[in-house]
């Protein structure tokens, strides 16, 4: 192997800046492992939860889980050097009950998640804010369609695949939807629902700037203070439990409510059981996704990336060395995703 070390940005704990470090590339890959040189990573909001201490992570560690890259070493059949790929953010065993019986590989008994593992674990190359990552044997690796720019493909393995999972089952009929929160998950939801032929996708967000994007992705922005019409489905992607009462109110009898955004502990609900059962509602919590959701997401991008302006959602790339600036830019909410290029 020509290169011998990887550049990484290390997270040392909440409130501390990232620090550049190097880590040796593995001399040998274990059976099933794949070494990827990262082309582009994007900063997901869940990393901000980790950085702010709302979610714990072993330290030091390499954060970052949304990325695309090129295979530079492979000990797995079917994955060849030179391929441009993305991968599932969860590595799972394939044998335990969540993997084999419950259809929830993302809840595997032996789960490993990229961007959430200690630097001392394995090769240390466990996250995407780095020049390289070592993918483990239980990770699904998928080729990225050639026409897709890196900036369009990078968020697929977290944000988009999660939305594909969240919207896999729709109520019957499903003609009107309310999407609460116009971060990247909300934008993908508009695009995915309009792709599936749903014409009325109402969108709610406190930020006029975020709402201004939704029309281009098939959504209908709700003016501040207006109530949506009665809908068949509500999707929560704000992360705020304050919207839940309004969502329940908007649903028709028999409607579905899907919760995706409230991934941190401060999500106590102000809701009565009566409000849910009298309307015969179905509530579904969605966390991450299974490999087929990522495959469907990549197909969807390949079919729609020339029709929908996905590229404008991602910032021009900053070099890996400027990750701290990239985090600040993410906090400014100027972009749906800030891109980092090793
Ligand atoms: Zn994420
Ligand atoms: Zn498992």
mmCIF file of C-alpha atoms and ligand atoms in Angstrom:
data_model
loop_
_atom_site.group_PDB
_atom_site.id
_atom_site.type_symbol
_atom_site.label_atom_id
_atom_site.label_comp_id
_atom_site.label_asym_id
_atom_site.label_seq_id
_atom_site.Cartn_x
_atom_site.Cartn_y
_atom_site.Cartn_z
ATOM 1 C CA UNK A 1 0.000 0.000 0.000
ATOM 2 C CA UNK A 2 1.443 3.378 -0.993
ATOM 3 C CA UNK A 3 -0.025 5.461 1.798
ATOM 4 C CA UNK A 4 0.817 4.492 5.338
ATOM 5 C CA UNK A 5 -1.212 6.813 7.501
ATOM 6 C CA UNK A 6 -4.570 8.514 7.680
ATOM 7 C CA UNK A 7 -5.375 12.082 8.769
ATOM 8 C CA UNK A 8 -8.182 12.274 11.283
ATOM 9 C CA UNK A 9 -9.971 14.945 13.283
ATOM 10 C CA UNK A 10 -10.283 13.772 16.885
ATOM 11 C CA UNK A 11 -13.175 14.670 19.171
ATOM 12 C CA UNK A 12 -12.053 14.913 22.804
ATOM 13 C CA UNK A 13 -15.336 15.779 24.476
ATOM 14 C CA UNK A 14 -18.078 18.425 24.616
ATOM 15 C CA UNK A 15 -16.890 22.009 24.405
ATOM 16 C CA UNK A 16 -13.443 21.105 23.050
ATOM 17 C CA UNK A 17 -12.294 21.830 19.503
ATOM 18 C CA UNK A 18 -11.454 19.011 17.123
ATOM 19 C CA UNK A 19 -7.750 18.274 16.797
ATOM 20 C CA UNK A 20 -5.940 16.864 13.794
ATOM 21 C CA UNK A 21 -4.029 13.629 14.345
ATOM 22 C CA UNK A 22 -2.726 10.755 12.277
ATOM 23 C CA UNK A 23 -3.432 7.066 12.518
ATOM 24 C CA UNK A 24 -1.632 4.230 10.748
ATOM 25 C CA UNK A 25 -3.489 2.532 7.929
ATOM 26 C CA UNK A 26 -3.904 -1.193 8.612
ATOM 27 C CA UNK A 27 -1.159 -3.361 7.061
ATOM 28 C CA UNK A 28 -3.651 -6.114 6.526
ATOM 29 C CA UNK A 29 -7.418 -6.178 6.342
ATOM 30 C CA UNK A 30 -9.377 -8.833 8.156
ATOM 31 C CA UNK A 31 -11.724 -10.997 6.097
ATOM 32 C CA UNK A 32 -14.690 -8.874 5.012
ATOM 33 C CA UNK A 33 -13.065 -5.533 5.830
ATOM 34 C CA UNK A 34 -12.781 -2.770 3.267
ATOM 35 C CA UNK A 35 -10.517 0.278 3.399
ATOM 36 C CA UNK A 36 -12.052 3.418 1.899
ATOM 37 C CA UNK A 37 -10.452 6.735 1.098
ATOM 38 C CA UNK A 38 -13.100 9.328 1.872
ATOM 39 C CA UNK A 39 -13.889 11.764 -0.954
ATOM 40 C CA UNK A 40 -16.498 13.857 0.821
ATOM 41 C CA UNK A 41 -18.240 13.827 4.192
ATOM 42 C CA UNK A 42 -21.186 15.942 5.336
ATOM 43 C CA UNK A 43 -21.887 17.181 8.855
ATOM 44 C CA UNK A 44 -25.074 15.680 10.281
ATOM 45 C CA UNK A 45 -27.007 17.469 13.021
ATOM 46 C CA UNK A 46 -26.656 14.453 15.308
ATOM 47 C CA UNK A 47 -22.921 15.210 15.578
ATOM 48 C CA UNK A 48 -23.849 18.574 17.067
ATOM 49 C CA UNK A 49 -25.825 16.716 19.759
ATOM 50 C CA UNK A 50 -22.648 14.761 20.560
ATOM 51 C CA UNK A 51 -20.480 17.877 20.563
ATOM 52 C CA UNK A 52 -22.889 19.694 22.859
ATOM 53 C CA UNK A 53 -23.037 16.774 25.283
ATOM 54 C CA UNK A 54 -26.686 15.898 24.657
ATOM 55 C CA UNK A 55 -25.561 12.498 23.454
ATOM 56 C CA UNK A 56 -22.590 10.624 24.852
ATOM 57 C CA UNK A 57 -19.673 9.275 22.840
ATOM 58 C CA UNK A 58 -16.486 7.490 23.942
ATOM 59 C CA UNK A 59 -13.524 9.844 23.635
ATOM 60 C CA UNK A 60 -11.295 10.396 21.899
ATOM 61 C CA UNK A 61 -13.101 9.344 18.743
ATOM 62 C CA UNK A 62 -13.551 10.206 15.087
ATOM 63 C CA UNK A 63 -17.065 11.550 14.541
ATOM 64 C CA UNK A 64 -18.866 11.780 11.206
ATOM 65 C CA UNK A 65 -21.016 9.141 9.551
ATOM 66 C CA UNK A 66 -22.265 10.594 6.246
ATOM 67 C CA UNK A 67 -19.802 10.132 3.394
ATOM 68 C CA UNK A 68 -18.777 8.665 0.076
ATOM 69 C CA UNK A 69 -15.355 7.414 -0.885
ATOM 70 C CA UNK A 70 -13.262 5.113 -3.053
ATOM 71 C CA UNK A 71 -12.234 1.607 -2.131
ATOM 72 C CA UNK A 72 -8.444 1.373 -1.850
ATOM 73 C CA UNK A 73 -8.231 -2.013 -0.188
ATOM 74 C CA UNK A 74 -10.726 -4.863 -0.022
ATOM 75 C CA UNK A 75 -10.846 -8.304 1.491
ATOM 76 C CA UNK A 76 -14.508 -8.761 0.614
ATOM 77 C CA UNK A 77 -15.896 -10.596 -2.422
ATOM 78 C CA UNK A 78 -17.734 -8.277 -4.785
ATOM 79 C CA UNK A 79 -16.075 -5.084 -3.576
ATOM 80 C CA UNK A 80 -13.169 -4.010 -5.770
ATOM 81 C CA UNK A 81 -10.445 -1.415 -5.461
ATOM 82 C CA UNK A 82 -11.372 1.815 -7.240
ATOM 83 C CA UNK A 83 -15.145 1.530 -6.723
ATOM 84 C CA UNK A 84 -16.913 4.652 -5.469
ATOM 85 C CA UNK A 85 -19.111 3.564 -2.572
ATOM 86 C CA UNK A 86 -21.263 4.479 0.362
ATOM 87 C CA UNK A 87 -22.195 2.225 3.280
ATOM 88 C CA UNK A 88 -24.683 1.607 6.053
ATOM 89 C CA UNK A 89 -23.865 3.593 9.167
ATOM 90 C CA UNK A 90 -24.550 0.527 11.308
ATOM 91 C CA UNK A 91 -22.474 -2.642 11.273
ATOM 92 C CA UNK A 92 -24.568 -5.590 12.387
ATOM 93 C CA UNK A 93 -24.063 -9.326 12.927
ATOM 94 C CA UNK A 94 -26.875 -10.780 10.816
ATOM 95 C CA UNK A 95 -27.645 -13.526 13.375
ATOM 96 C CA UNK A 96 -29.188 -12.051 16.534
ATOM 97 C CA UNK A 97 -32.950 -11.564 16.985
ATOM 98 C CA UNK A 98 -33.020 -7.893 15.877
ATOM 99 C CA UNK A 99 -31.012 -8.813 12.744
ATOM 100 C CA UNK A 100 -32.682 -12.068 11.770
ATOM 101 C CA UNK A 101 -36.230 -11.991 13.193
ATOM 102 C CA UNK A 102 -37.254 -8.419 13.932
ATOM 103 C CA UNK A 103 -36.021 -6.786 10.703
ATOM 104 C CA UNK A 104 -34.123 -4.216 12.749
ATOM 105 C CA UNK A 105 -30.424 -4.686 11.949
ATOM 106 C CA UNK A 106 -29.841 -1.153 13.213
ATOM 107 C CA UNK A 107 -30.718 -2.510 16.686
ATOM 108 C CA UNK A 108 -28.326 -5.490 16.449
ATOM 109 C CA UNK A 109 -27.178 -6.993 19.760
ATOM 110 C CA UNK A 110 -23.586 -6.488 18.536
ATOM 111 C CA UNK A 111 -24.140 -3.126 16.902
ATOM 112 C CA UNK A 112 -21.226 -0.966 15.849
ATOM 113 C CA UNK A 113 -21.908 2.544 14.565
ATOM 114 C CA UNK A 114 -19.476 4.598 12.527
ATOM 115 C CA UNK A 115 -18.732 7.990 13.998
ATOM 116 C CA UNK A 116 -19.594 6.820 17.521
ATOM 117 C CA UNK A 117 -16.729 4.460 18.421
ATOM 118 C CA UNK A 118 -13.598 5.032 20.501
ATOM 119 C CA UNK A 119 -10.358 5.765 18.687
ATOM 120 C CA UNK A 120 -8.908 2.788 20.578
ATOM 121 C CA UNK A 121 -11.471 0.446 18.974
ATOM 122 C CA UNK A 122 -9.977 -1.608 16.111
ATOM 123 C CA UNK A 123 -7.984 0.437 13.609
ATOM 124 C CA UNK A 124 -9.337 3.679 15.104
ATOM 125 C CA UNK A 125 -10.540 4.636 11.619
ATOM 126 C CA UNK A 126 -14.182 4.460 12.637
ATOM 127 C CA UNK A 127 -15.566 7.812 11.503
ATOM 128 C CA UNK A 128 -15.863 10.025 8.442
ATOM 129 C CA UNK A 129 -14.041 13.181 9.579
ATOM 130 C CA UNK A 130 -10.866 11.538 8.354
ATOM 131 C CA UNK A 131 -9.068 10.751 5.125
ATOM 132 C CA UNK A 132 -9.816 7.017 5.509
ATOM 133 C CA UNK A 133 -12.274 4.668 7.148
ATOM 134 C CA UNK A 134 -12.141 0.910 7.697
ATOM 135 C CA UNK A 135 -15.504 -0.708 6.996
ATOM 136 C CA UNK A 136 -16.240 -3.828 8.998
ATOM 137 C CA UNK A 137 -17.516 -7.211 7.763
ATOM 138 C CA UNK A 138 -21.153 -6.609 8.808
ATOM 139 C CA UNK A 139 -21.482 -3.297 6.962
ATOM 140 C CA UNK A 140 -23.399 -3.199 3.694
ATOM 141 C CA UNK A 141 -21.330 -1.418 1.060
ATOM 142 C CA UNK A 142 -23.057 -0.062 -2.042
ATOM 143 C CA UNK A 143 -21.698 1.409 -5.269
ATOM 144 C CA UNK A 144 -22.707 5.027 -5.844
ATOM 145 C CA UNK A 145 -24.334 5.574 -9.276
ATOM 146 C CA UNK A 146 -21.708 7.231 -11.504
ATOM 147 C CA UNK A 147 -23.828 10.273 -12.380
ATOM 148 C CA UNK A 148 -24.350 11.319 -8.763
ATOM 149 C CA UNK A 149 -22.070 14.098 -7.510
ATOM 150 C CA UNK A 150 -20.373 13.370 -4.168
ATOM 151 C CA UNK A 151 -22.265 16.246 -2.541
ATOM 152 C CA UNK A 152 -25.605 14.692 -3.538
ATOM 153 C CA UNK A 153 -24.654 11.163 -2.505
ATOM 154 C CA UNK A 154 -22.908 11.872 0.821
ATOM 155 C CA UNK A 155 -25.981 12.455 3.038
ATOM 156 C CA UNK A 156 -27.768 9.393 1.620
ATOM 157 C CA UNK A 157 -26.409 6.970 4.233
ATOM 158 C CA UNK A 158 -27.971 8.824 7.152
ATOM 159 C CA UNK A 159 -30.606 11.433 6.333
ATOM 160 C CA UNK A 160 -32.066 10.032 3.116
ATOM 161 C CA UNK A 161 -32.080 6.359 4.100
ATOM 162 C CA UNK A 162 -33.812 7.284 7.364
ATOM 163 C CA UNK A 163 -36.545 9.098 5.442
ATOM 164 C CA UNK A 164 -37.003 6.144 3.098
ATOM 165 C CA UNK A 165 -37.511 3.995 6.204
ATOM 166 C CA UNK A 166 -39.862 6.524 7.834
ATOM 167 C CA UNK A 167 -42.085 6.701 4.752
ATOM 168 C CA UNK A 168 -42.004 3.021 3.812
ATOM 169 C CA UNK A 169 -45.493 2.403 5.149
ATOM 170 C CA UNK A 170 -48.115 5.013 4.363
ATOM 171 C CA UNK A 171 -51.732 5.018 5.564
ATOM 172 C CA UNK A 172 -54.316 4.035 2.974
ATOM 173 C CA UNK A 173 -55.409 6.374 1.493
ATOM 174 C CA UNK A 174 -52.600 8.887 1.777
ATOM 175 C CA UNK A 175 -53.316 12.076 -0.106
ATOM 176 C CA UNK A 176 -52.217 14.781 2.304
ATOM 177 C CA UNK A 177 -49.152 14.894 4.512
ATOM 178 C CA UNK A 178 -47.796 17.387 7.026
ATOM 179 C CA UNK A 179 -44.004 17.507 7.465
ATOM 180 C CA UNK A 180 -42.863 19.228 10.654
ATOM 181 C CA UNK A 181 -39.318 20.553 10.273
ATOM 182 C CA UNK A 182 -37.515 21.590 7.119
ATOM 183 C CA UNK A 183 -34.007 20.445 7.809
ATOM 184 C CA UNK A 184 -32.547 17.995 5.334
ATOM 185 C CA UNK A 185 -34.848 15.189 6.533
ATOM 186 C CA UNK A 186 -37.885 17.368 5.786
ATOM 187 C CA UNK A 187 -36.623 18.335 2.343
ATOM 188 C CA UNK A 188 -35.963 14.696 1.485
ATOM 189 C CA UNK A 189 -39.439 13.811 2.735
ATOM 190 C CA UNK A 190 -41.035 16.355 0.352
ATOM 191 C CA UNK A 191 -39.001 15.053 -2.556
ATOM 192 C CA UNK A 192 -39.707 11.396 -1.758
ATOM 193 C CA UNK A 193 -43.449 11.905 -1.219
ATOM 194 C CA UNK A 194 -43.875 13.900 -4.427
ATOM 195 C CA UNK A 195 -41.881 11.188 -6.231
ATOM 196 C CA UNK A 196 -44.485 8.738 -4.876
ATOM 197 C CA UNK A 197 -47.295 10.868 -6.325
ATOM 198 C CA UNK A 198 -48.524 12.669 -3.205
ATOM 199 C CA UNK A 199 -49.402 16.176 -4.301
ATOM 200 C CA UNK A 200 -50.288 17.831 -1.010
ATOM 201 C CA UNK A 201 -47.253 17.855 1.250
ATOM 202 C CA UNK A 202 -47.603 20.714 3.735
ATOM 203 C CA UNK A 203 -44.421 21.946 5.350
ATOM 204 C CA UNK A 204 -43.983 23.668 8.677
ATOM 205 C CA UNK A 205 -40.866 25.350 10.031
ATOM 206 C CA UNK A 206 -40.088 28.449 12.081
ATOM 207 C CA UNK A 207 -37.433 29.543 9.590
ATOM 208 C CA UNK A 208 -38.728 31.389 6.495
ATOM 209 C CA UNK A 209 -35.389 30.673 4.810
ATOM 210 C CA UNK A 210 -35.859 26.932 5.203
ATOM 211 C CA UNK A 211 -39.495 27.102 4.094
ATOM 212 C CA UNK A 212 -38.504 28.986 0.962
ATOM 213 C CA UNK A 213 -36.716 25.867 -0.335
ATOM 214 C CA UNK A 214 -39.594 23.449 -0.120
ATOM 215 C CA UNK A 215 -41.521 24.367 -3.279
ATOM 216 C CA UNK A 216 -38.593 23.243 -5.407
ATOM 217 C CA UNK A 217 -38.828 19.813 -3.770
ATOM 218 C CA UNK A 218 -42.591 19.376 -4.141
ATOM 219 C CA UNK A 219 -43.729 20.787 -0.781
ATOM 220 C CA UNK A 220 -46.306 23.463 0.110
ATOM 221 C CA UNK A 221 -44.965 25.945 2.702
ATOM 222 C CA UNK A 222 -47.381 26.802 5.509
ATOM 223 C CA UNK A 223 -47.516 30.507 6.362
ATOM 224 C CA UNK A 224 -46.620 31.174 10.013
ATOM 225 C CA UNK A 225 -49.670 30.881 12.234
ATOM 226 C CA UNK A 226 -51.783 28.979 9.682
ATOM 227 C CA UNK A 227 -53.140 25.549 10.434
ATOM 228 C CA UNK A 228 -52.782 22.775 7.888
ATOM 229 C CA UNK A 229 -55.860 20.994 6.557
ATOM 230 C CA UNK A 230 -56.690 17.560 7.961
ATOM 231 C CA UNK A 231 -53.956 15.157 6.859
ATOM 232 C CA UNK A 232 -53.491 11.392 6.573
ATOM 233 C CA UNK A 233 -49.895 11.380 7.783
ATOM 234 C CA UNK A 234 -47.702 13.636 9.889
ATOM 235 C CA UNK A 235 -43.926 13.307 9.890
ATOM 236 C CA UNK A 236 -41.985 14.814 12.801
ATOM 237 C CA UNK A 237 -38.457 15.762 11.777
ATOM 238 C CA UNK A 238 -37.950 18.864 13.933
ATOM 239 C CA UNK A 239 -36.484 17.214 17.029
ATOM 240 C CA UNK A 240 -38.872 19.258 19.153
ATOM 241 C CA UNK A 241 -41.612 17.654 21.225
ATOM 242 C CA UNK A 242 -43.443 21.003 21.219
ATOM 243 C CA UNK A 243 -44.942 20.204 17.799
ATOM 244 C CA UNK A 244 -46.547 16.888 18.762
ATOM 245 C CA UNK A 245 -49.880 18.240 19.980
ATOM 246 C CA UNK A 246 -50.300 20.184 16.773
ATOM 247 C CA UNK A 247 -49.451 17.085 14.756
ATOM 248 C CA UNK A 248 -52.058 14.981 16.563
ATOM 249 C CA UNK A 249 -54.605 17.724 15.995
ATOM 250 C CA UNK A 250 -53.897 17.805 12.248
ATOM 251 C CA UNK A 251 -54.390 14.045 11.758
ATOM 252 C CA UNK A 252 -57.587 12.512 10.434
ATOM 253 C CA UNK A 253 -59.085 9.536 12.299
ATOM 254 C CA UNK A 254 -56.941 6.493 11.462
ATOM 255 C CA UNK A 255 -53.990 8.678 10.486
ATOM 256 C CA UNK A 256 -50.330 7.842 11.028
ATOM 257 C CA UNK A 257 -47.778 9.839 12.961
ATOM 258 C CA UNK A 258 -44.109 9.038 12.336
ATOM 259 C CA UNK A 259 -41.466 10.313 14.778
ATOM 260 C CA UNK A 260 -37.940 10.632 13.507
ATOM 261 C CA UNK A 261 -36.349 13.805 14.795
ATOM 262 C CA UNK A 262 -36.651 13.547 18.572
ATOM 263 C CA UNK A 263 -33.405 11.628 19.068
ATOM 264 C CA UNK A 264 -32.194 13.403 22.198
ATOM 265 C CA UNK A 265 -33.433 12.954 25.772
ATOM 266 C CA UNK A 266 -35.217 16.315 26.179
ATOM 267 C CA UNK A 267 -38.334 15.131 24.410
ATOM 268 C CA UNK A 268 -40.954 14.811 27.122
ATOM 269 C CA UNK A 269 -44.390 14.884 25.542
ATOM 270 C CA UNK A 270 -47.403 16.955 26.430
ATOM 271 C CA UNK A 271 -49.975 14.518 25.122
ATOM 272 C CA UNK A 272 -52.873 12.493 26.488
ATOM 273 C CA UNK A 273 -53.483 8.862 25.652
ATOM 274 C CA UNK A 274 -57.067 9.819 24.962
ATOM 275 C CA UNK A 275 -56.055 12.175 22.134
ATOM 276 C CA UNK A 276 -54.336 9.251 20.400
ATOM 277 C CA UNK A 277 -56.818 6.462 20.916
ATOM 278 C CA UNK A 278 -60.018 8.392 20.214
ATOM 279 C CA UNK A 279 -58.644 9.190 16.775
ATOM 280 C CA UNK A 280 -57.465 5.602 16.281
ATOM 281 C CA UNK A 281 -53.991 6.876 15.431
ATOM 282 C CA UNK A 282 -50.923 4.810 14.620
ATOM 283 C CA UNK A 283 -47.685 6.224 16.002
ATOM 284 C CA UNK A 284 -44.401 4.861 14.704
ATOM 285 C CA UNK A 285 -40.933 5.672 15.977
ATOM 286 C CA UNK A 286 -38.131 5.395 13.425
ATOM 287 C CA UNK A 287 -34.440 5.282 14.233
ATOM 288 C CA UNK A 288 -31.903 4.771 11.425
ATOM 289 C CA UNK A 289 -32.700 2.172 8.781
ATOM 290 C CA UNK A 290 -31.950 -1.214 7.219
ATOM 291 C CA UNK A 291 -29.671 -1.721 4.181
ATOM 292 C CA UNK A 292 -32.512 -1.901 1.623
ATOM 293 C CA UNK A 293 -33.589 1.617 2.588
ATOM 294 C CA UNK A 294 -30.177 2.953 1.602
ATOM 295 C CA UNK A 295 -30.329 1.053 -1.693
ATOM 296 C CA UNK A 296 -33.763 2.569 -2.433
ATOM 297 C CA UNK A 297 -32.472 6.025 -1.500
ATOM 298 C CA UNK A 298 -29.563 5.752 -3.932
ATOM 299 C CA UNK A 299 -31.935 4.638 -6.726
ATOM 300 C CA UNK A 300 -34.195 7.575 -5.925
ATOM 301 C CA UNK A 301 -31.287 10.042 -6.150
ATOM 302 C CA UNK A 302 -30.121 8.515 -9.417
ATOM 303 C CA UNK A 303 -33.623 8.940 -10.893
ATOM 304 C CA UNK A 304 -34.255 12.440 -9.587
ATOM 305 C CA UNK A 305 -30.990 14.343 -9.199
ATOM 306 C CA UNK A 306 -31.301 16.121 -12.549
ATOM 307 C CA UNK A 307 -34.934 17.075 -11.798
ATOM 308 C CA UNK A 308 -34.491 18.282 -8.214
ATOM 309 C CA UNK A 309 -31.796 20.731 -7.025
ATOM 310 C CA UNK A 310 -30.183 18.508 -4.368
ATOM 311 C CA UNK A 311 -26.797 20.089 -5.008
ATOM 312 C CA UNK A 312 -27.809 23.444 -3.571
ATOM 313 C CA UNK A 313 -28.436 21.849 -0.160
ATOM 314 C CA UNK A 314 -24.721 21.262 0.464
ATOM 315 C CA UNK A 315 -22.049 23.919 1.025
ATOM 316 C CA UNK A 316 -18.894 24.162 -1.047
ATOM 317 C CA UNK A 317 -16.458 21.764 0.628
ATOM 318 C CA UNK A 318 -14.128 22.863 3.412
ATOM 319 C CA UNK A 319 -10.858 20.999 3.913
ATOM 320 C CA UNK A 320 -10.737 18.456 6.744
ATOM 321 C CA UNK A 321 -8.333 20.751 8.617
ATOM 322 C CA UNK A 322 -11.180 23.307 8.852
ATOM 323 C CA UNK A 323 -13.703 20.997 10.502
ATOM 324 C CA UNK A 324 -14.089 23.383 13.462
ATOM 325 C CA UNK A 325 -15.120 26.149 11.020
ATOM 326 C CA UNK A 326 -17.422 23.661 9.323
ATOM 327 C CA UNK A 327 -19.157 22.993 12.637
ATOM 328 C CA UNK A 328 -19.681 26.724 13.168
ATOM 329 C CA UNK A 329 -21.064 27.023 9.646
ATOM 330 C CA UNK A 330 -23.450 24.142 10.420
ATOM 331 C CA UNK A 331 -24.662 25.995 13.507
ATOM 332 C CA UNK A 332 -25.373 29.104 11.401
ATOM 333 C CA UNK A 333 -27.948 26.982 9.501
ATOM 334 C CA UNK A 334 -26.978 28.641 6.261
ATOM 335 C CA UNK A 335 -26.749 25.257 4.557
ATOM 336 C CA UNK A 336 -28.658 22.032 4.983
ATOM 337 C CA UNK A 337 -25.315 20.271 4.997
ATOM 338 C CA UNK A 338 -21.755 21.501 5.266
ATOM 339 C CA UNK A 339 -19.315 19.416 3.242
ATOM 340 C CA UNK A 340 -15.860 18.377 4.420
ATOM 341 C CA UNK A 341 -13.250 17.193 1.962
ATOM 342 C CA UNK A 342 -10.213 15.313 3.206
HETATM 343 ZN ZN1 LIG B 1 -26.717 11.436 10.820
HETATM 344 ZN ZN1 LIG B 2 -27.264 -8.713 15.014
#
